[in-house]
Every structure is written in structure tokens, then in C-alpha cells.
PDB file of C-alpha atoms in Angstrom:
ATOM      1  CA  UNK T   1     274.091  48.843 240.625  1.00 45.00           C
ATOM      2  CA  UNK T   2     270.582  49.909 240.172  1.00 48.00           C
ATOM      3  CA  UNK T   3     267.836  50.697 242.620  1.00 50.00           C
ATOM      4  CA  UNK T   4     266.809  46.990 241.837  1.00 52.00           C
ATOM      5  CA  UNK T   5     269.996  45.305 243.073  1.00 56.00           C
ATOM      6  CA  UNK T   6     269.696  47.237 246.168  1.00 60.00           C
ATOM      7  CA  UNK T   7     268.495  45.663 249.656  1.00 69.00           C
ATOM      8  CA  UNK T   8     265.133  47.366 249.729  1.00 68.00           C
ATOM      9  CA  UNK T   9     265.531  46.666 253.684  1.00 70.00           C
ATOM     10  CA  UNK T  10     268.810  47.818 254.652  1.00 71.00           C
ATOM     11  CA  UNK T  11     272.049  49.535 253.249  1.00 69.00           C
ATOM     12  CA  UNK T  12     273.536  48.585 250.103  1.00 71.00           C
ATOM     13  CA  UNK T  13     274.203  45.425 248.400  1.00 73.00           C
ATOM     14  CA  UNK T  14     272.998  42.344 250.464  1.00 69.00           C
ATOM     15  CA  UNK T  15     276.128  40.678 248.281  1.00 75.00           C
ATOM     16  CA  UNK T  16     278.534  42.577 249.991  1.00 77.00           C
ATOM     17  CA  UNK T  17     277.395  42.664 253.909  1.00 73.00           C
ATOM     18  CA  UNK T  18     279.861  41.602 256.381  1.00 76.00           C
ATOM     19  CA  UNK T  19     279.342  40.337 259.750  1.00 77.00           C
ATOM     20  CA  UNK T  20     280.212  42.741 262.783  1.00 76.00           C
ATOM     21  CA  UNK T  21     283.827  41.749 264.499  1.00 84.00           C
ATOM     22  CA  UNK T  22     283.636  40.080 267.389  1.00 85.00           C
ATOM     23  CA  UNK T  23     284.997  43.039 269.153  1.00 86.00           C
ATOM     24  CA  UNK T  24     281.814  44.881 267.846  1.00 82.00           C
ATOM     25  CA  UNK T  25     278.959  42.588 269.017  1.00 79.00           C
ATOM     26  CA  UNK T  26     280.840  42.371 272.170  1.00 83.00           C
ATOM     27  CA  UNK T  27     280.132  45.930 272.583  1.00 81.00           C
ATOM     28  CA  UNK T  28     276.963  45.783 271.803  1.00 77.00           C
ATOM     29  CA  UNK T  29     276.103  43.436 274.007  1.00 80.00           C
ATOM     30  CA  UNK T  30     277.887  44.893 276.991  1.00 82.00           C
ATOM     31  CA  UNK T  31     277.018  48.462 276.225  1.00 79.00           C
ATOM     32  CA  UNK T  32     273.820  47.936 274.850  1.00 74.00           C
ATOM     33  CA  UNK T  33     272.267  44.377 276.183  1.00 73.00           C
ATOM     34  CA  UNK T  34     271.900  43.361 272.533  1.00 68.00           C
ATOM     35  CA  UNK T  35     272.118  39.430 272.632  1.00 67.00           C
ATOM     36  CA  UNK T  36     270.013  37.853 269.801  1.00 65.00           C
ATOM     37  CA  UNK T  37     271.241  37.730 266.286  1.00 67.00           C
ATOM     38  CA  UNK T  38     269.175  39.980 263.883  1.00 65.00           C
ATOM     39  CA  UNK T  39     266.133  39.606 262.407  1.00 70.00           C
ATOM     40  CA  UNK T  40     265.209  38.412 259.059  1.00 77.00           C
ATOM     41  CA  UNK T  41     263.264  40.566 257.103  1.00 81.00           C
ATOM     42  CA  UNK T  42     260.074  40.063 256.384  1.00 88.00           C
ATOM     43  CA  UNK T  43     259.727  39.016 252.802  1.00 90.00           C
ATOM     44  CA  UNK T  44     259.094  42.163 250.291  1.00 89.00           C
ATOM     45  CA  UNK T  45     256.272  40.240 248.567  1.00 90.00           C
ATOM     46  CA  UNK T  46     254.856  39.761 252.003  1.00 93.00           C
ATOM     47  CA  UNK T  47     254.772  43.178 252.367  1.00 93.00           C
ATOM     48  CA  UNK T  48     251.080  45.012 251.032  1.00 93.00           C
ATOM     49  CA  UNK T  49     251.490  48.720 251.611  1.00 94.00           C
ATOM     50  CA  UNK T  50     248.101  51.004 252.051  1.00 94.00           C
ATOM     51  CA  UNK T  51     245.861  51.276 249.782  1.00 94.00           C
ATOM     52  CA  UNK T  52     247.122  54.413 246.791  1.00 91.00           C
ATOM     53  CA  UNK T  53     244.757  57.185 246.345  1.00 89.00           C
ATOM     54  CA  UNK T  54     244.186  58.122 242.686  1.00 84.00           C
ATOM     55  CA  UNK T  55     246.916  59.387 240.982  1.00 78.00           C
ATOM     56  CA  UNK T  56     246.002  63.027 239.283  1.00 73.00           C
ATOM     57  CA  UNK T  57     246.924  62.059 235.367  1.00 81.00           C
ATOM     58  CA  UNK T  58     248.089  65.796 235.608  1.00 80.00           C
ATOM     59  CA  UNK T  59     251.413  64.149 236.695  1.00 87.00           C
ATOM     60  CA  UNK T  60     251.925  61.452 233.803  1.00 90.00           C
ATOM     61  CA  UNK T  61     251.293  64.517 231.417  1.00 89.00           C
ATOM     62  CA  UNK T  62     254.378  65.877 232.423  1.00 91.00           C
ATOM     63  CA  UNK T  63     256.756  63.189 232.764  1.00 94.00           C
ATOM     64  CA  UNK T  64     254.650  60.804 230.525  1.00 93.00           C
ATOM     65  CA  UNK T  65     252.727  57.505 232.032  1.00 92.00           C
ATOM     66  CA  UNK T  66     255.894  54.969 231.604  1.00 94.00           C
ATOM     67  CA  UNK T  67     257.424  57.570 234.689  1.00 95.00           C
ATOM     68  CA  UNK T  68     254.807  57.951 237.283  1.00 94.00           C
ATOM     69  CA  UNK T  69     254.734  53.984 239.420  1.00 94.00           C
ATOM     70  CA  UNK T  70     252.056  53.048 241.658  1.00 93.00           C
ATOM     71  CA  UNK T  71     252.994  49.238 241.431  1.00 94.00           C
ATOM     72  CA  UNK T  72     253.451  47.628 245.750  1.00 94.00           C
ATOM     73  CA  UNK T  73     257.254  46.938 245.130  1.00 93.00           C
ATOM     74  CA  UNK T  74     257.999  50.171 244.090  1.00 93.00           C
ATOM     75  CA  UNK T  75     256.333  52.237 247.002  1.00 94.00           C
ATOM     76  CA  UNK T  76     257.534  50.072 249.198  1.00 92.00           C
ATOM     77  CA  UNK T  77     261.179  51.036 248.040  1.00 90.00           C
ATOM     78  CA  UNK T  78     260.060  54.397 248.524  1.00 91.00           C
ATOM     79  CA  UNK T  79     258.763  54.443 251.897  1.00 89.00           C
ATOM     80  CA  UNK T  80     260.724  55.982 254.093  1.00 86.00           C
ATOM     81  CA  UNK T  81     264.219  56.514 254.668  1.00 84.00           C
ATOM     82  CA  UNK T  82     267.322  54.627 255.706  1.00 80.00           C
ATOM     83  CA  UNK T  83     267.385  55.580 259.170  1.00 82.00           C
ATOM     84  CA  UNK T  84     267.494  52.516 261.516  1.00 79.00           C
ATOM     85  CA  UNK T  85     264.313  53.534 263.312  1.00 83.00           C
ATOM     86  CA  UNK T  86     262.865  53.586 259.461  1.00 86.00           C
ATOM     87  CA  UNK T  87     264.858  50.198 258.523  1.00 83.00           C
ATOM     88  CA  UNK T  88     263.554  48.422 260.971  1.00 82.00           C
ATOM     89  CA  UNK T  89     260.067  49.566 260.448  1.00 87.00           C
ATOM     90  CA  UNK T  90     260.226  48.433 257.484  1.00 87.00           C
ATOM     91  CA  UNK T  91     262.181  44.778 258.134  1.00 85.00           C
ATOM     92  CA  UNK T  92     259.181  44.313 260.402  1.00 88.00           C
ATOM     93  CA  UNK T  93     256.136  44.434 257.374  1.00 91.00           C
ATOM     94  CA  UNK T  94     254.938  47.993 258.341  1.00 92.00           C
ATOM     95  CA  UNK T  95     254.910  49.986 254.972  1.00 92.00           C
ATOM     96  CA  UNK T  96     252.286  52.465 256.886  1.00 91.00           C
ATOM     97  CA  UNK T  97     252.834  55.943 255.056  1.00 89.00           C
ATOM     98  CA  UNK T  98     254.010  54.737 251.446  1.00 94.00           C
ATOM     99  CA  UNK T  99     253.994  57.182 249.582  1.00 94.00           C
ATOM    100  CA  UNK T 100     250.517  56.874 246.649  1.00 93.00           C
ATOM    101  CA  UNK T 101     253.044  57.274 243.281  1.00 92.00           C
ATOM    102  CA  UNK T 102     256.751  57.948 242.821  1.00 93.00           C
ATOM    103  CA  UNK T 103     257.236  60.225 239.862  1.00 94.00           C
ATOM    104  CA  UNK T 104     260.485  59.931 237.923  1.00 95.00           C
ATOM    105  CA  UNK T 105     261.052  63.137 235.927  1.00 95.00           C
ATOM    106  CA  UNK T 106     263.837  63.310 233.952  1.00 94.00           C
ATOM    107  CA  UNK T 107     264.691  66.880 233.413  1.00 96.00           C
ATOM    108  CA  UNK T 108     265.243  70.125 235.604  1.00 97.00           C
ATOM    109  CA  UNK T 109     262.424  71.375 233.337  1.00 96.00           C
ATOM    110  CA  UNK T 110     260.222  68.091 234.399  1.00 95.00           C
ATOM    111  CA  UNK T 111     260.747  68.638 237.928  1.00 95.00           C
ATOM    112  CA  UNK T 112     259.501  72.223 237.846  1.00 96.00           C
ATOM    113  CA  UNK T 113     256.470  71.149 236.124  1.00 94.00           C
ATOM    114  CA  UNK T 114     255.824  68.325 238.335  1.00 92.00           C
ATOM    115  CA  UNK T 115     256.160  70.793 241.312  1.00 92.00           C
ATOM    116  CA  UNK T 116     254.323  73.440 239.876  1.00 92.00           C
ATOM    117  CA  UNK T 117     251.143  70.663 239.287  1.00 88.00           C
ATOM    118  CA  UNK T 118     251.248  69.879 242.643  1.00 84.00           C
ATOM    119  CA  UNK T 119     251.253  73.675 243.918  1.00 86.00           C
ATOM    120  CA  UNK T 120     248.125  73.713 241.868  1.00 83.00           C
TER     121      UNK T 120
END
């Protein structure tokens, strides 16, 4: 499974969620007061994260162009974690704080160059 076939909005593969038992949402709704079913996400192409700041080419000189991404979709995968706090951020639209490239070395060498760029 690539990074592709992965829900950019939860855990996983969306192909292979499963409902909570019974027993579960019972729980939650008892322990918790959770009543209403969950929340669709909002669409990713509905999604526009904050504007990127330039990316130094000081970067795609190291790991070559075809490796540094600045494209929406792709810093929208990248923004934030998989916490639930961060999930549901993120189900909700708010792709506040994406990160301005992701850089995809592919070598222990690349990475040290990449990081010794940015210490520059």
C-alpha cells in the first residue's frame, strides 16, 4: 500500500475500517456522552492549505527537483500527525501549519545534506 492508498484523514486503509461493536459505542456513549455518528471528512480537494513560502533550490540540489513537493495534496498529507486531536483537525478543513515542501531524500548521505542545508 502506498502513501496514496492511505486515508489522508484517518488510520489506514479506508477499505478495511470496521464499525465499533455495539458494546463499544455503548461505552462511549455512557462513559463519554458521545451520541452522533461521526463526521464525514471534509473533502481533500476542498481542502487549500496556506500559502508555501519559497522553497530554497538549495534543497532540490541535493535530492534533485523530481524529490522536493510543494503540490496542496501532498502537504496536506504531511500536515500533522495521526493523533486524534490532529485527525480531527484535519477532517474538519483546517490544514493551518502545513508544512511549505516535503523533501524525499533517498539516501543516509541525502539526508545529511539536506540537514546540513538547512543548518546553513
Amino acid at each position: 500500500m502506498s502513501i496514496v492508498d492511505m486515508s489522508w484523514s484517518g488510520w489506514g486503509d479506508p477499505e478495511r475500517a470496521e464499525r465499533l461493536p455495539d458494546s463499544v459505542a455503548g461505552l462511549l456513549r455512557e462513559l463519554l456522552g458521545v451520541h452522533a455518528e461521526p463526521a464525514q471528512p471534509v473533502k481533500l480537494a476542498e481542502i487549500e492549505p496556506p500559502p508555501a513560502r519559497p522553497v530554497p533550490g538549495v534543497l532540490e540540489d541535493v535530492v534533485g527537483a523530481e524529490h522536493v513537493r510543494t503540490d496542496a495534496e501532498t502537504r496536506i498529507r504531511h500536515t500533522r500527525g495521526k493523533s486524534t486531536p490532529d485527525l480531527l483537525r484535519i477532517r474538519a478543513g483546517d490544514a493551518g501549519g502545513a508544512p511549505d515542501a516535503i523533501v524525499l531524500p533517498g539516501s543516509h548521505d541525502e539526508v545529511a545534506a539536506v540537514l546540513d542545508r538547512c543548518s546553513e
